[in-house]
mmCIF file of C-alpha atoms in Angstrom:
data_model
loop_
_atom_site.group_PDB
_atom_site.id
_atom_site.type_symbol
_atom_site.label_atom_id
_atom_site.label_comp_id
_atom_site.label_asym_id
_atom_site.label_seq_id
_atom_site.Cartn_x
_atom_site.Cartn_y
_atom_site.Cartn_z
ATOM 1 C CA MET A 26 -0.757 15.404 -14.872
ATOM 2 C CA LYS A 27 -0.240 17.848 -17.496
ATOM 3 C CA TYR A 28 1.159 17.094 -21.242
ATOM 4 C CA THR A 29 2.262 19.587 -23.901
ATOM 5 C CA PHE A 30 2.438 19.579 -27.488
ATOM 6 C CA GLU A 31 2.492 21.345 -30.803
ATOM 7 C CA SER A 32 -0.517 23.431 -31.512
ATOM 8 C CA ASN A 33 -1.438 21.344 -34.646
ATOM 9 C CA THR A 34 -1.443 18.107 -32.385
ATOM 10 C CA LEU A 35 -4.239 19.474 -30.228
ATOM 11 C CA GLU A 36 -6.122 20.144 -32.883
ATOM 12 C CA ILE A 37 -6.320 17.079 -34.529
ATOM 13 C CA ILE A 38 -7.162 15.601 -31.145
ATOM 14 C CA TRP A 39 -9.949 18.214 -30.499
ATOM 15 C CA ASN A 40 -11.215 16.715 -34.185
ATOM 16 C CA GLY A 41 -10.569 13.307 -33.765
ATOM 17 C CA LEU A 42 -13.003 13.588 -30.002
ATOM 18 C CA ASN A 43 -15.107 15.095 -32.188
ATOM 19 C CA GLU A 44 -15.821 12.332 -34.855
ATOM 20 C CA THR A 45 -18.296 9.671 -34.117
ATOM 21 C CA PRO A 46 -17.613 6.367 -32.327
ATOM 22 C CA LYS A 47 -16.792 3.851 -34.590
ATOM 23 C CA ARG A 48 -17.967 0.369 -33.153
ATOM 24 C CA THR A 49 -14.995 -1.700 -32.501
ATOM 25 C CA ASN A 50 -15.258 -4.875 -34.683
ATOM 26 C CA GLN A 51 -14.297 -7.235 -31.067
ATOM 27 C CA PHE A 52 -13.511 -10.372 -33.602
ATOM 28 C CA VAL A 53 -10.593 -8.623 -35.533
ATOM 29 C CA THR A 54 -9.176 -6.371 -32.506
ATOM 30 C CA GLU A 55 -8.970 -9.614 -30.702
ATOM 31 C CA LYS A 56 -7.537 -11.838 -33.617
ATOM 32 C CA LEU A 57 -4.796 -8.877 -33.046
ATOM 33 C CA TYR A 58 -4.644 -9.044 -29.632
ATOM 34 C CA LEU A 59 -3.448 -12.830 -29.825
ATOM 35 C CA LYS A 60 -1.050 -12.732 -32.383
ATOM 36 C CA PHE A 61 0.316 -9.163 -30.370
ATOM 37 C CA LEU A 62 0.518 -11.379 -26.628
ATOM 38 C CA GLU A 63 2.375 -14.854 -28.624
ATOM 39 C CA ARG A 64 5.053 -12.141 -30.107
ATOM 40 C CA GLY A 65 4.907 -9.623 -27.041
ATOM 41 C CA TRP A 66 5.545 -7.057 -29.829
ATOM 42 C CA VAL A 67 3.588 -5.007 -31.455
ATOM 43 C CA LEU A 68 5.225 -3.825 -35.386
ATOM 44 C CA GLU A 69 4.577 -0.160 -35.674
ATOM 45 C CA TYR A 70 2.535 -0.325 -38.797
ATOM 46 C CA GLU A 71 0.082 -2.957 -36.739
ATOM 47 C CA ILE A 72 -1.127 0.080 -34.465
ATOM 48 C CA GLU A 73 -2.767 1.944 -37.560
ATOM 49 C CA ASP A 74 -4.723 -1.441 -38.281
ATOM 50 C CA ILE A 75 -5.521 -2.111 -34.741
ATOM 51 C CA PHE A 76 -6.836 2.318 -34.079
ATOM 52 C CA TYR A 77 -8.981 1.175 -37.575
ATOM 53 C CA HIS A 78 -10.985 -1.001 -35.427
ATOM 54 C CA LEU A 79 -10.701 0.323 -32.233
ATOM 55 C CA ASP A 80 -11.532 4.048 -32.569
ATOM 56 C CA ARG A 81 -12.093 6.645 -35.848
ATOM 57 C CA GLY A 82 -10.857 9.457 -33.926
ATOM 58 C CA VAL A 83 -7.536 7.931 -32.647
ATOM 59 C CA TYR A 84 -7.310 6.769 -36.431
ATOM 60 C CA SER A 85 -7.378 10.298 -37.708
ATOM 61 C CA ILE A 86 -4.418 10.854 -35.453
ATOM 62 C CA PHE A 87 -2.433 8.109 -36.586
ATOM 63 C CA LEU A 88 -2.612 9.715 -40.172
ATOM 64 C CA GLU A 89 -0.742 12.560 -39.145
ATOM 65 C CA ARG A 90 2.471 10.942 -38.628
ATOM 66 C CA LYS A 91 4.300 14.229 -36.638
ATOM 67 C CA SER A 92 0.983 14.291 -34.195
ATOM 68 C CA MET A 93 0.929 10.818 -33.726
ATOM 69 C CA ASP A 94 5.786 10.579 -33.189
ATOM 70 C CA GLU A 95 4.816 13.642 -30.861
ATOM 71 C CA ILE A 96 2.133 11.649 -28.049
ATOM 72 C CA TYR A 97 4.417 8.689 -28.141
ATOM 73 C CA LYS A 98 7.435 11.325 -27.155
ATOM 74 C CA GLY A 99 4.821 12.952 -24.726
ATOM 75 C CA PHE A 100 3.634 9.663 -22.793
ATOM 76 C CA GLU A 101 7.321 8.080 -22.971
ATOM 77 C CA ILE A 102 6.843 5.855 -25.172
ATOM 78 C CA ASP A 103 9.754 4.256 -26.739
ATOM 79 C CA PHE A 104 10.083 2.507 -29.397
ATOM 80 C CA GLU A 105 12.598 -0.776 -30.443
ATOM 81 C CA THR A 106 14.197 -2.588 -33.444
ATOM 82 C CA ILE A 107 12.805 -6.274 -33.045
ATOM 83 C CA TYR A 108 14.544 -8.668 -35.949
ATOM 84 C CA ASP A 109 13.484 -11.861 -37.156
ATOM 85 C CA LYS A 110 15.351 -15.066 -35.237
ATOM 86 C CA PRO A 111 18.035 -16.249 -37.174
ATOM 87 C CA LYS A 112 18.704 -19.698 -38.446
ATOM 88 C CA ALA A 113 21.873 -20.743 -38.118
ATOM 89 C CA THR A 114 23.363 -20.554 -41.083
ATOM 90 C CA ASP A 115 21.762 -17.213 -41.829
ATOM 91 C CA SER A 116 24.174 -13.900 -42.113
ATOM 92 C CA SER A 117 21.636 -11.109 -42.262
ATOM 93 C CA VAL A 118 18.012 -10.961 -40.558
ATOM 94 C CA MET A 119 15.084 -8.411 -41.205
ATOM 95 C CA GLY A 120 14.312 -5.800 -38.331
ATOM 96 C CA TYR A 121 10.943 -3.903 -37.668
ATOM 97 C CA ASN A 122 9.991 -0.683 -35.750
ATOM 98 C CA SER A 123 8.000 -2.171 -33.024
ATOM 99 C CA ILE A 124 7.156 -1.326 -29.111
ATOM 100 C CA SER A 125 6.433 -3.828 -26.287
ATOM 101 C CA ILE A 126 3.113 -5.538 -25.989
ATOM 102 C CA LYS A 127 2.986 -4.122 -22.292
ATOM 103 C CA ASN A 128 4.230 -0.375 -23.645
ATOM 104 C CA PHE A 129 1.198 -0.744 -25.945
ATOM 105 C CA VAL A 130 -1.481 -1.513 -23.507
ATOM 106 C CA PHE A 131 0.124 1.401 -22.144
ATOM 107 C CA LEU A 132 -0.725 3.726 -24.566
ATOM 108 C CA LEU A 133 -4.318 2.391 -25.277
ATOM 109 C CA ILE A 134 -4.235 3.481 -21.594
ATOM 110 C CA GLN A 135 -3.291 7.369 -21.645
ATOM 111 C CA LEU A 136 -5.451 7.275 -25.300
ATOM 112 C CA GLU A 137 -8.124 6.247 -23.013
ATOM 113 C CA LYS A 138 -7.505 8.519 -20.480
ATOM 114 C CA ILE A 139 -7.938 12.176 -22.717
ATOM 115 C CA GLY A 140 -11.034 10.418 -24.083
ATOM 116 C CA PHE A 141 -10.669 8.262 -26.885
ATOM 117 C CA SER A 142 -12.957 4.555 -26.929
ATOM 118 C CA THR A 143 -9.541 2.735 -26.706
ATOM 119 C CA ASN A 144 -10.515 -0.109 -24.267
ATOM 120 C CA PRO A 145 -7.540 -2.017 -22.930
ATOM 121 C CA ILE A 146 -9.801 -4.402 -20.730
ATOM 122 C CA PHE A 147 -8.926 -7.611 -22.870
ATOM 123 C CA LEU A 148 -5.159 -7.056 -22.991
ATOM 124 C CA VAL A 149 -5.401 -6.131 -19.254
ATOM 125 C CA GLU A 150 -6.971 -9.562 -18.017
ATOM 126 C CA LYS A 151 -4.676 -11.090 -20.130
ATOM 127 C CA LEU A 152 -1.079 -9.646 -18.595
ATOM 128 C CA LEU A 153 -2.539 -8.935 -15.095
ATOM 129 C CA PRO A 154 -1.569 -12.691 -13.389
ATOM 130 C CA ALA A 155 1.970 -12.081 -14.560
ATOM 131 C CA LEU A 156 2.066 -8.939 -13.529
ATOM 132 C CA LYS A 157 0.976 -9.995 -9.676
ATOM 133 C CA GLN A 158 3.200 -12.642 -9.182
ATOM 134 C CA LYS A 159 6.435 -9.865 -10.085
ATOM 135 C CA LYS A 160 7.753 -8.105 -7.445
ATOM 136 C CA TYR A 161 8.955 -4.972 -9.021
ATOM 137 C CA LEU A 162 7.206 -3.054 -12.201
ATOM 138 C CA SER A 163 7.703 -1.057 -14.677
ATOM 139 C CA LYS A 164 6.080 1.970 -15.315
ATOM 140 C CA SER A 165 3.517 0.673 -18.047
ATOM 141 C CA GLU A 166 3.278 -2.446 -15.712
ATOM 142 C CA LEU A 167 1.987 -0.315 -12.840
ATOM 143 C CA GLU A 168 -0.439 1.277 -14.779
ATOM 144 C CA ILE A 169 -2.085 -1.981 -16.364
ATOM 145 C CA PHE A 170 -1.660 -3.735 -12.635
ATOM 146 C CA TRP A 171 -3.991 -0.798 -11.393
ATOM 147 C CA TYR A 172 -6.143 -0.542 -14.486
ATOM 148 C CA ASN A 173 -9.314 -2.331 -13.393
ATOM 149 C CA LYS A 174 -9.342 -0.132 -9.955
ATOM 150 C CA THR A 175 -8.698 3.218 -11.424
ATOM 151 C CA ARG A 176 -10.645 2.941 -15.117
ATOM 152 C CA LEU A 177 -12.481 6.506 -15.970
ATOM 153 C CA LYS A 178 -11.356 7.106 -11.911
ATOM 154 C CA ASN A 179 -8.241 9.267 -13.020
ATOM 155 C CA GLU A 180 -7.052 12.673 -11.527
ATOM 156 C CA THR A 181 -8.065 15.763 -14.389
ATOM 157 C CA ILE A 182 -5.840 15.271 -17.819
ATOM 158 C CA PHE A 183 -4.097 18.777 -19.066
ATOM 159 C CA LEU A 184 -3.179 19.206 -22.345
ATOM 160 C CA SER A 185 -1.763 22.884 -23.805
ATOM 161 C CA ILE A 186 0.787 24.281 -26.051
ATOM 162 C CA GLU A 187 3.366 25.118 -24.615
ATOM 163 C CA ASN A 188 3.344 29.105 -23.986
ATOM 164 C CA TYR A 189 -0.479 29.193 -22.444
ATOM 165 C CA HIS A 190 -0.474 31.361 -20.024
ATOM 166 C CA GLY A 191 -4.285 31.142 -18.994
ATOM 167 C CA PHE A 192 -5.197 34.118 -21.097
ATOM 168 C CA PHE A 193 -7.152 32.189 -24.130
ATOM 169 C CA LEU A 194 -11.223 32.819 -24.702
ATOM 170 C CA ASN A 195 -13.603 30.777 -26.523
ATOM 171 C CA PRO A 196 -14.515 28.264 -24.381
ATOM 172 C CA LYS A 197 -15.721 25.282 -25.659
ATOM 173 C CA LYS A 198 -17.070 21.981 -24.050
ATOM 174 C CA LEU A 199 -17.240 18.127 -24.993
ATOM 175 C CA LYS A 200 -18.777 15.200 -22.982
ATOM 176 C CA THR A 201 -17.408 11.512 -24.842
ATOM 177 C CA GLU A 202 -19.150 8.187 -25.320
ATOM 178 C CA LEU A 203 -17.415 7.382 -22.121
ATOM 179 C CA GLY A 204 -18.228 10.116 -20.036
ATOM 180 C CA PHE A 205 -15.334 12.133 -19.896
ATOM 181 C CA LYS A 206 -15.710 15.908 -19.741
ATOM 182 C CA ILE A 207 -13.304 18.063 -21.752
ATOM 183 C CA ASN A 208 -12.731 21.891 -21.072
ATOM 184 C CA VAL A 209 -11.362 23.640 -24.308
ATOM 185 C CA GLU A 210 -10.433 26.858 -25.180
ATOM 186 C CA PHE A 211 -8.926 28.444 -28.229
ATOM 187 C CA ASP A 212 -6.896 30.817 -29.481
ATOM 188 C CA GLU A 213 -8.093 34.334 -31.497
ATOM 189 C CA GLU A 214 -7.786 31.469 -34.808
ATOM 190 C CA ASN A 215 -10.292 29.215 -32.986
ATOM 191 C CA LYS A 216 -7.588 26.339 -32.447
ATOM 192 C CA PRO A 217 -7.953 24.742 -29.211
ATOM 193 C CA VAL A 218 -5.010 25.775 -26.737
ATOM 194 C CA TYR A 219 -5.584 24.258 -23.752
ATOM 195 C CA PHE A 220 -7.505 20.877 -22.581
ATOM 196 C CA GLU A 221 -8.664 20.212 -19.078
ATOM 197 C CA ILE A 222 -9.683 16.338 -19.142
ATOM 198 C CA VAL A 223 -11.958 14.914 -15.928
ATOM 199 C CA ALA A 224 -12.290 11.248 -15.861
ATOM 200 C CA PRO A 225 -16.310 10.345 -15.143
ATOM 201 C CA LYS A 226 -16.132 8.815 -11.999
ATOM 202 C CA PHE A 227 -13.295 10.823 -10.807
ATOM 203 C CA ARG A 228 -13.573 11.999 -7.071
ATOM 204 C CA LYS A 229 -11.376 14.894 -5.687
ATOM 205 C CA LYS A 230 -9.268 13.494 -2.721
ATOM 206 C CA THR A 231 -10.199 13.929 0.572
ATOM 207 C CA PHE A 232 -8.639 16.597 2.405
ATOM 208 C CA THR A 233 -6.244 13.819 5.063
ATOM 209 C CA TYR A 234 -4.279 15.614 7.926
ATOM 210 C CA PRO A 235 -1.686 14.034 10.346
ATOM 211 C CA THR A 236 -3.915 12.667 13.928
ATOM 212 C CA THR A 237 -2.879 10.989 16.921
ATOM 213 C CA CYS A 238 -4.627 8.471 19.112
ATOM 214 C CA GLU A 239 -4.963 10.015 22.410
ATOM 215 C CA GLU A 240 -5.864 6.103 23.247
ATOM 216 C CA CYS A 241 -3.450 4.172 21.671
ATOM 217 C CA ASP A 242 -1.256 6.983 20.658
ATOM 218 C CA TYR A 243 -0.555 6.208 17.076
ATOM 219 C CA THR A 244 -0.688 8.787 14.169
ATOM 220 C CA TRP A 245 -2.288 8.481 10.810
ATOM 221 C CA GLN A 246 -3.846 10.552 7.937
ATOM 222 C CA LYS A 247 -7.237 11.289 9.065
ATOM 223 C CA GLY A 248 -9.166 11.363 5.833
ATOM 224 C CA ASP A 249 -7.148 8.412 4.023
ATOM 225 C CA PRO A 250 -8.640 5.196 3.798
ATOM 226 C CA SER A 251 -6.058 3.000 4.210
ATOM 227 C CA SER A 252 -4.254 5.194 6.879
ATOM 228 C CA SER A 253 -7.321 5.135 8.940
ATOM 229 C CA ALA A 254 -7.504 0.932 8.421
ATOM 230 C CA SER A 255 -4.036 0.711 9.692
ATOM 231 C CA HIS A 256 -4.880 2.774 12.985
ATOM 232 C CA ARG A 257 -8.302 0.919 13.330
ATOM 233 C CA ARG A 258 -5.839 -2.737 13.286
ATOM 234 C CA VAL A 259 -3.543 -0.841 15.722
ATOM 235 C CA HIS A 260 -6.283 0.281 18.045
ATOM 236 C CA LYS A 261 -7.851 -2.801 18.254
ATOM 237 C CA ARG A 262 -4.274 -4.399 19.502
ATOM 238 C CA ALA A 263 -3.593 -1.351 21.472
ATOM 239 C CA MET A 264 -6.495 -2.246 23.400
ATOM 240 C CA ASN A 265 -6.449 -6.007 23.907
ATOM 241 C CA TRP A 266 -3.161 -4.296 26.665
ATOM 242 C CA LEU A 267 -3.810 -1.178 27.051
ATOM 243 C CA ASN A 268 -8.040 -1.773 28.517
ATOM 244 C CA PRO A 269 -7.421 -5.217 28.791
ATOM 245 C CA GLN A 270 -11.076 -7.509 28.712
ATOM 246 C CA PRO A 271 -12.140 -10.450 30.792
ATOM 247 C CA LEU A 272 -10.613 -13.966 28.721
ATOM 248 C CA GLU A 273 -13.273 -17.002 29.273
ATOM 249 C CA ARG A 274 -10.070 -18.836 29.084
ATOM 250 C CA ILE A 275 -8.414 -17.458 32.194
ATOM 251 C CA LYS A 276 -12.318 -18.150 33.540
ATOM 252 C CA GLU A 277 -11.850 -21.603 32.958
ATOM 253 C CA LEU A 278 -8.455 -22.251 33.876
ATOM 254 C CA ASP A 279 -8.156 -23.746 37.424
ATOM 255 C CA LYS A 280 -5.522 -21.350 38.776
ATOM 256 C CA ILE A 281 -3.478 -22.323 41.696
ATOM 257 C CA ASN A 282 -2.993 -18.653 42.076
ATOM 258 C CA LYS A 283 -5.564 -15.462 41.988
ATOM 259 C CA ASP A 284 -3.208 -13.030 40.748
ATOM 260 C CA TYR A 285 -0.921 -13.944 38.231
ATOM 261 C CA ILE A 286 -0.113 -17.232 35.715
ATOM 262 C CA LEU A 287 3.315 -18.263 35.823
ATOM 263 C CA VAL A 288 4.496 -19.283 31.929
ATOM 264 C CA THR A 289 7.011 -21.437 30.858
ATOM 265 C CA ALA A 290 8.600 -23.876 28.073
ATOM 266 C CA ASP A 291 5.399 -25.840 28.750
ATOM 267 C CA SER A 292 2.893 -23.585 29.221
ATOM 268 C CA PRO A 293 0.091 -23.500 26.176
ATOM 269 C CA LYS A 294 0.249 -20.779 23.085
ATOM 270 C CA TRP A 295 -2.041 -18.377 23.833
ATOM 271 C CA GLN A 296 -0.003 -17.800 27.616
ATOM 272 C CA HIS A 297 3.115 -16.963 25.246
ATOM 273 C CA PHE A 298 1.351 -14.766 22.643
ATOM 274 C CA GLU A 299 -0.098 -12.647 25.633
ATOM 275 C CA MET A 300 3.587 -12.508 26.548
ATOM 276 C CA TYR A 301 4.558 -11.410 23.910
ATOM 277 C CA GLU A 302 1.772 -8.386 23.514
ATOM 278 C CA ARG A 303 2.531 -6.986 27.332
ATOM 279 C CA ALA A 304 6.575 -7.074 26.027
ATOM 280 C CA TYR A 305 5.405 -5.184 22.740
ATOM 281 C CA ALA A 306 3.736 -2.699 24.628
ATOM 282 C CA PHE A 307 6.956 -2.431 27.363
ATOM 283 C CA LYS A 308 9.035 -1.806 24.135
ATOM 284 C CA LYS A 309 6.578 0.278 22.401
ATOM 285 C CA GLU A 310 5.922 2.791 25.433
ATOM 286 C CA PHE A 311 9.689 2.895 26.551
ATOM 287 C CA ARG A 312 10.914 3.054 22.357
ATOM 288 C CA TYR A 313 12.998 0.166 22.799
ATOM 289 C CA ASP A 314 14.767 -1.043 19.556
ATOM 290 C CA PHE A 315 13.383 -5.297 19.732
ATOM 291 C CA VAL A 316 10.721 -7.294 21.434
ATOM 292 C CA GLN A 317 12.471 -9.055 24.904
ATOM 293 C CA TYR A 318 10.473 -11.838 24.710
ATOM 294 C CA GLN A 319 11.074 -14.681 21.583
ATOM 295 C CA SER A 320 7.828 -15.872 20.194
ATOM 296 C CA ARG A 321 4.058 -15.255 20.226
ATOM 297 C CA GLU A 322 4.079 -19.306 19.947
ATOM 298 C CA GLY A 323 6.297 -20.041 22.320
ATOM 299 C CA HIS A 324 9.736 -21.017 23.377
ATOM 300 C CA ASN A 325 11.532 -23.823 24.463
ATOM 301 C CA ASP A 326 14.119 -22.026 26.927
ATOM 302 C CA GLU A 327 13.891 -23.348 30.356
ATOM 303 C CA ASN A 328 15.467 -20.274 31.810
ATOM 304 C CA ILE A 329 12.656 -18.453 30.671
ATOM 305 C CA HIS A 330 9.694 -17.436 33.536
ATOM 306 C CA GLY A 331 7.210 -15.429 32.193
ATOM 307 C CA TYR A 332 4.337 -14.200 34.371
ATOM 308 C CA LEU A 333 1.050 -12.850 33.412
ATOM 309 C CA PHE A 334 -0.635 -10.245 36.073
ATOM 310 C CA ILE A 335 -4.137 -10.735 35.675
ATOM 311 C CA ASN A 336 -6.819 -9.145 38.599
ATOM 312 C CA GLU A 337 -10.465 -9.855 40.442
ATOM 313 C CA ASN A 338 -11.773 -9.713 36.626
ATOM 314 C CA ASP A 339 -10.112 -12.603 34.720
ATOM 315 C CA SER A 340 -8.105 -9.665 32.781
ATOM 316 C CA ILE A 341 -4.808 -9.416 31.947
ATOM 317 C CA ILE A 342 -3.348 -6.192 33.144
ATOM 318 C CA GLY A 343 0.174 -6.515 32.904
ATOM 319 C CA ALA A 344 3.437 -9.336 32.688
ATOM 320 C CA CYS A 345 6.871 -9.853 33.586
ATOM 321 C CA CYS A 346 9.568 -11.703 33.136
ATOM 322 C CA PHE A 347 12.771 -13.349 34.196
ATOM 323 C CA ARG A 348 14.957 -14.629 32.407
ATOM 324 C CA LYS A 349 18.303 -16.597 34.029
ATOM 325 C CA ASN A 350 22.297 -16.311 32.656
ATOM 326 C CA GLU A 351 24.931 -18.545 33.298
ATOM 327 C CA LEU A 352 25.211 -17.368 37.407
ATOM 328 C CA GLU A 353 21.685 -15.305 38.110
ATOM 329 C CA TRP A 354 18.276 -14.422 37.475
ATOM 330 C CA GLY A 355 17.130 -11.255 36.505
ATOM 331 C CA LEU A 356 14.525 -9.719 35.869
ATOM 332 C CA ASP A 357 14.289 -8.401 32.420
ATOM 333 C CA TRP A 358 11.263 -6.346 32.342
ATOM 334 C CA ILE A 359 7.946 -5.717 33.009
ATOM 335 C CA TRP A 360 4.631 -4.027 31.908
ATOM 336 C CA ILE A 361 1.548 -3.255 33.904
ATOM 337 C CA CYS A 362 -1.134 -0.650 32.010
ATOM 338 C CA PRO A 363 -1.651 2.306 33.313
ATOM 339 C CA ILE A 364 -4.742 2.633 34.493
ATOM 340 C CA GLN A 365 -3.411 -0.771 36.732
ATOM 341 C CA ARG A 366 -0.120 1.075 37.638
ATOM 342 C CA ARG A 367 0.601 1.831 41.627
ATOM 343 C CA LYS A 368 -2.062 -0.572 42.925
ATOM 344 C CA ASN A 369 0.520 -2.857 44.403
ATOM 345 C CA HIS A 370 0.626 -5.552 41.327
ATOM 346 C CA LEU A 371 4.391 -6.230 41.623
ATOM 347 C CA ALA A 372 4.955 -4.714 45.572
ATOM 348 C CA ASN A 373 2.193 -8.000 46.134
ATOM 349 C CA LYS A 374 4.387 -10.533 44.279
ATOM 350 C CA TRP A 375 7.587 -8.994 45.442
ATOM 351 C CA LYS A 376 8.356 -11.195 48.029
ATOM 352 C CA MET A 377 7.358 -14.219 46.307
ATOM 353 C CA PHE A 378 9.918 -12.900 43.113
ATOM 354 C CA LYS A 379 12.710 -12.835 45.723
ATOM 355 C CA GLU A 380 11.938 -16.820 47.369
ATOM 356 C CA LEU A 381 11.642 -17.699 44.150
ATOM 357 C CA TYR A 382 14.602 -16.120 42.431
ATOM 358 C CA GLY A 383 16.571 -14.758 44.880
ATOM 359 C CA ASN A 384 18.402 -11.848 44.986
ATOM 360 C CA PHE A 385 17.931 -10.955 41.391
ATOM 361 C CA TYR A 386 19.460 -8.234 39.417
ATOM 362 C CA VAL A 387 17.303 -5.927 37.169
ATOM 363 C CA GLU A 388 17.963 -5.660 33.280
ATOM 364 C CA PRO A 389 18.969 -1.786 32.839
ATOM 365 C CA PRO A 390 18.076 0.577 32.160
ATOM 366 C CA VAL A 391 16.012 1.316 35.079
ATOM 367 C CA SER A 392 14.415 4.180 35.905
ATOM 368 C CA ASP A 393 14.244 6.362 39.045
ATOM 369 C CA GLU A 394 10.925 5.289 40.022
ATOM 370 C CA MET A 395 12.339 1.038 39.932
ATOM 371 C CA LYS A 396 15.399 2.387 41.866
ATOM 372 C CA SER A 397 13.280 3.705 43.901
ATOM 373 C CA PHE A 398 10.499 0.347 44.366
ATOM 374 C CA ILE A 399 13.284 -1.864 44.960
ATOM 375 C CA LYS A 400 14.785 0.548 47.483
ATOM 376 C CA LYS A 401 11.669 0.308 49.240
ATOM 377 C CA HIS A 402 10.699 -3.049 49.016
ATOM 378 C CA ASP A 403 13.883 -4.964 49.722
ATOM 379 C CA SER A 404 14.268 -2.665 52.845
ATOM 380 C CA LEU A 405 10.632 -3.965 54.348
ATOM 381 C CA LEU A 406 11.745 -8.169 53.256
ATOM 382 C CA LEU A 407 15.337 -7.528 55.949
#
């Protein structure tokens, strides 16, 4: 993050950072904070009181009104006029220049990021529960929402004069009480023109790059923890159908048939879940818009018959679904895991399907491979 300030403001910031830290009067500050929270606003003159008790360096900046106004502007903090609530008979009210409590906390956070001991934790903890319930957050609310996870870890902040081009000399270093490392450059008049402020717990982001998993075909940003975690979830799910393992539930079934399980409206939920997962695999492989199975939980439609294909190891290697319209049955979809294809799993059941569902249609679009399969196996049944 980069901020541009006048040379005089940078000098005041530098002098403030070199002040001996003032120990916070916690009782006084918390008493003021509770008043701010109740009101929802912080009056301009009250900010001076808080800075006096929080950090002597920030208080010295406040004494220079022009510099403080520049900091407000740089951090995009807007003041508003608030008014005493009038009584019904009042014709005039008193106005006060103020900032909202959330913008005030945002100011404390920004000042902490450039090295001052403003410690906004008390106010953050008071405001956070309500923010967690909101659907949308403002800029200042986002800073409060993230504060506990990002404190002292923020990215490097740069402060400089407007025409700084990196050719000034006289570097100096400073380490604050909180551990911020500050590198400063000065001009020929020994005035600061450039600050590099490194947070004590800041770590450079790991280089990330797009990677596609050869097994589950998922693309994620390798090196990004969140993206990698997402890949692990997707991968684990996909492996259930791409590399199926024996299921104890299938072993425990009193199976009438060795190589399939008929799934109807009366079947248990876990069988419907396995049907849905294969329908999802079908949708994913062929890039269809929706999953052609109603629910993971099951359905009450007697005109839908699902078949889970199982092998000798009691693993689910594929599935298909028949659906009846007003006139006839149709093969809605079929999906078999790649490592089990061309092993006659469908061919061995084709005669049975014909006997059960008659001259059923196959839901389009139909691949050339499926057309050849139908032509070959229907002719064998004649």
